[in-house]
PDB file of C-alpha atoms in Angstrom:
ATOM      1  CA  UNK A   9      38.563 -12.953  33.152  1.00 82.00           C
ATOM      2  CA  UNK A  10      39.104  -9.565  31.653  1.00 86.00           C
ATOM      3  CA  UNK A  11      42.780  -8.160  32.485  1.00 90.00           C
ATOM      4  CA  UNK A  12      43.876  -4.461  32.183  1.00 94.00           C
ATOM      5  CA  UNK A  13      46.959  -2.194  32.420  1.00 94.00           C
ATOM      6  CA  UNK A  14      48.439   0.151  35.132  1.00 95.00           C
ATOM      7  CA  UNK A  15      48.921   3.797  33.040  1.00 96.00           C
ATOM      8  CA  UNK A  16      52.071   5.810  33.950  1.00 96.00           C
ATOM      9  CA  UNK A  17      49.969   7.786  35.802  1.00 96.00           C
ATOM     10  CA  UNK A  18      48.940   4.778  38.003  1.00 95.00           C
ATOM     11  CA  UNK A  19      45.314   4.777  36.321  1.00 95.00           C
ATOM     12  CA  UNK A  20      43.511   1.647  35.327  1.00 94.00           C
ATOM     13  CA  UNK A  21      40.577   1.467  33.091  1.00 94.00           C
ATOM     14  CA  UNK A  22      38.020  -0.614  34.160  1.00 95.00           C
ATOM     15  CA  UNK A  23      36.006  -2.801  31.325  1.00 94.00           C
ATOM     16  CA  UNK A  24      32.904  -1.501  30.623  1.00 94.00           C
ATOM     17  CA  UNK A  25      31.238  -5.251  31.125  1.00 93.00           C
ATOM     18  CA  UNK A  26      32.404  -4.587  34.779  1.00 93.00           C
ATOM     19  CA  UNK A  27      31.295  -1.151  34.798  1.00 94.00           C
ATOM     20  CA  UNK A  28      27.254  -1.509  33.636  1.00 94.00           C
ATOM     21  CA  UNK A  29      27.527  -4.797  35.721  1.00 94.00           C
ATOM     22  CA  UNK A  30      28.299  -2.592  39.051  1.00 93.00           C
ATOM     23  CA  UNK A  31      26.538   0.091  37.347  1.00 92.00           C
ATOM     24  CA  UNK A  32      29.632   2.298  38.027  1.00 93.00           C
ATOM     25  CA  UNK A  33      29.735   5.725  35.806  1.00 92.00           C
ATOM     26  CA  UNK A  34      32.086   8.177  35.375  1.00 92.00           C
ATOM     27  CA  UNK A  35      32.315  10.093  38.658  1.00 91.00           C
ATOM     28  CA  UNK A  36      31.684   6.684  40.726  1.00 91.00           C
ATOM     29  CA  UNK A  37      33.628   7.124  43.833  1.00 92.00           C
ATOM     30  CA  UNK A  38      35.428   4.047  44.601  1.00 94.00           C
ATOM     31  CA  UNK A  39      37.020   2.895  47.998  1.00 93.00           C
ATOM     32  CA  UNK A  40      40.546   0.987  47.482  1.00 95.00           C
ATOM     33  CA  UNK A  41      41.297  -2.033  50.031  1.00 95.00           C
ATOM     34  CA  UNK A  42      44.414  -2.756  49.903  1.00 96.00           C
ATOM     35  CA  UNK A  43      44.732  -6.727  51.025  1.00 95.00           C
ATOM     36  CA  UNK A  44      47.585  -8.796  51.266  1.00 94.00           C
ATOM     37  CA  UNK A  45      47.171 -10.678  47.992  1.00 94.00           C
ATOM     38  CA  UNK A  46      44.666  -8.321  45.868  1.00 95.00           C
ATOM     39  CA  UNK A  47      43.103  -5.044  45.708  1.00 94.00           C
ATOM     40  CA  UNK A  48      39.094  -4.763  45.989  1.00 94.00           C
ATOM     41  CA  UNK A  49      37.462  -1.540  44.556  1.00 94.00           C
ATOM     42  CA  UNK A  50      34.102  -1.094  45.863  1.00 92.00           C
ATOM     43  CA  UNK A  51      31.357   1.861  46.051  1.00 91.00           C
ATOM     44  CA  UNK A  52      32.032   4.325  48.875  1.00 89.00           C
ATOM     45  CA  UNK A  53      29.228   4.484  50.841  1.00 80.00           C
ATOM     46  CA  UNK A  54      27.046   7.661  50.402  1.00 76.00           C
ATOM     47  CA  UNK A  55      25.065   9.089  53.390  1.00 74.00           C
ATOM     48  CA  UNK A  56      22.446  12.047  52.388  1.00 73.00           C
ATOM     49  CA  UNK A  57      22.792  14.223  55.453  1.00 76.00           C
ATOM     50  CA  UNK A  58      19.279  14.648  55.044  1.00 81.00           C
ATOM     51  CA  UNK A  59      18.968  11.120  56.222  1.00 79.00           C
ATOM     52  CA  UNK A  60      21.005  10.124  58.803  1.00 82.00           C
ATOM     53  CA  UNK A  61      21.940   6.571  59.505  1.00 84.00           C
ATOM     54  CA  UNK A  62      19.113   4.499  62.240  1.00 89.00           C
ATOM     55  CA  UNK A  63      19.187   1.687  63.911  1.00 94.00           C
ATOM     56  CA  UNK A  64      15.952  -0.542  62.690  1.00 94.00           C
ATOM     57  CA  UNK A  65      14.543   0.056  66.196  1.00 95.00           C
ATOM     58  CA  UNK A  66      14.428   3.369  65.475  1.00 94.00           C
ATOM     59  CA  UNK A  67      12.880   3.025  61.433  1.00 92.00           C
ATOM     60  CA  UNK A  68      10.328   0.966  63.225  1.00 92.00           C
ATOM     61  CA  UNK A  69       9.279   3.487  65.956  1.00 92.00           C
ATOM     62  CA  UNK A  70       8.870   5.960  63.180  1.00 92.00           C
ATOM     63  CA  UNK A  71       6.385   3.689  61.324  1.00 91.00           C
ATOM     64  CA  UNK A  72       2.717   5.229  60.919  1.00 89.00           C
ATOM     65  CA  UNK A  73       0.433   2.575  63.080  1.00 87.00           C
ATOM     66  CA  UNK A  74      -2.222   1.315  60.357  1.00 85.00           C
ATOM     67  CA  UNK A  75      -5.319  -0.881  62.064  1.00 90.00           C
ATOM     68  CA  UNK A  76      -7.668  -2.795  59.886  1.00 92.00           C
ATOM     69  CA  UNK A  77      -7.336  -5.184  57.256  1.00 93.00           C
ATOM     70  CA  UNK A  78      -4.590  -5.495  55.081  1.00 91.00           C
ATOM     71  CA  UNK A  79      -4.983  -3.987  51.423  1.00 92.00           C
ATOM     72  CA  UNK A  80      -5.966  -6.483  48.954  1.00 96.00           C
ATOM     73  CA  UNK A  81      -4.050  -6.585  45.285  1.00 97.00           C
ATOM     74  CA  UNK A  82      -7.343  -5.701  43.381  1.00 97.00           C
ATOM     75  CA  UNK A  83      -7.923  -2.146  45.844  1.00 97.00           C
ATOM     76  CA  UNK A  84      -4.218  -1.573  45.177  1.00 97.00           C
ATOM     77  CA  UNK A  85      -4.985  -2.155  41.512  1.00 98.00           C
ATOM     78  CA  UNK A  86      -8.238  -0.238  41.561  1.00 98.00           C
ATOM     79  CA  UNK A  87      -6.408   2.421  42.857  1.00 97.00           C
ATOM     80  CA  UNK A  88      -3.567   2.702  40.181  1.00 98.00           C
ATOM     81  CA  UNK A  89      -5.512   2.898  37.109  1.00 98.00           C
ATOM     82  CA  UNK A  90      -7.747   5.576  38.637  1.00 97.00           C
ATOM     83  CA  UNK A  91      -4.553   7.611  39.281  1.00 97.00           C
ATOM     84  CA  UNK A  92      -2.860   6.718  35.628  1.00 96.00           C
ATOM     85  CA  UNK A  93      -6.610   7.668  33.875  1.00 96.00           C
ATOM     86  CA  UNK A  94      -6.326  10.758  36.646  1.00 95.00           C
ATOM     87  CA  UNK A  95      -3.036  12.216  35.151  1.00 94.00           C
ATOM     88  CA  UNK A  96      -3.933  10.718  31.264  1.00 94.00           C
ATOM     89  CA  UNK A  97      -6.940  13.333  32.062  1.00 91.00           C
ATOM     90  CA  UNK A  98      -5.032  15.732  33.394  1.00 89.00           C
ATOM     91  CA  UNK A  99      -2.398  15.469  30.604  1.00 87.00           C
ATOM     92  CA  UNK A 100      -5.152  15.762  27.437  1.00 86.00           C
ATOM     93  CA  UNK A 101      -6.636  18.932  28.908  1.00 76.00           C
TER      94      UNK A 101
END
């Protein structure tokens, strides 16, 4: 366990093991819960407003229907290296 000061400003500097662990950066927003015996920082939740929150009812009615067989691994491999040599290609000329 890793302890740490309160400033006179009320700031506390995090350790930077806890930091990359969390992968918190500078700028993080943090939510403070206040509990009866401790304090828990976590990440405030960010919602793009772009994409709204839905229910999984609703993610699933949005799904494209596929019918057919399932891809195998090899097409899905196939299909990767002739996109990487595609853009290698594309990058040489």
């Amino acid at each position: 366990m890793t302890t740490t000061r309160v400033s006179s400003k009320g700031q506390v500097v995090l350790p930077k093991a806890v930091r990359d662990a969390h992968g918190w950066m500078a700028g993080t927003e943090l939510e403070v819960v206040d509990r009866a015996s401790e304090v828990v920082l976590r990440p405030k939740a960010v919602h793009d407003s772009r994409f709204p929150p839905i229910t999984l009812e609703e993610f699933k009615a949005m799904r494209p229907k596929v019918f057919g067989p399932p891809i195998t691994d090899e097409e899905i491999r196939e299909v990767v290296l002739r996109e990487a040599a595609r853009r290698y290609d594309a990058e040489r000329d």
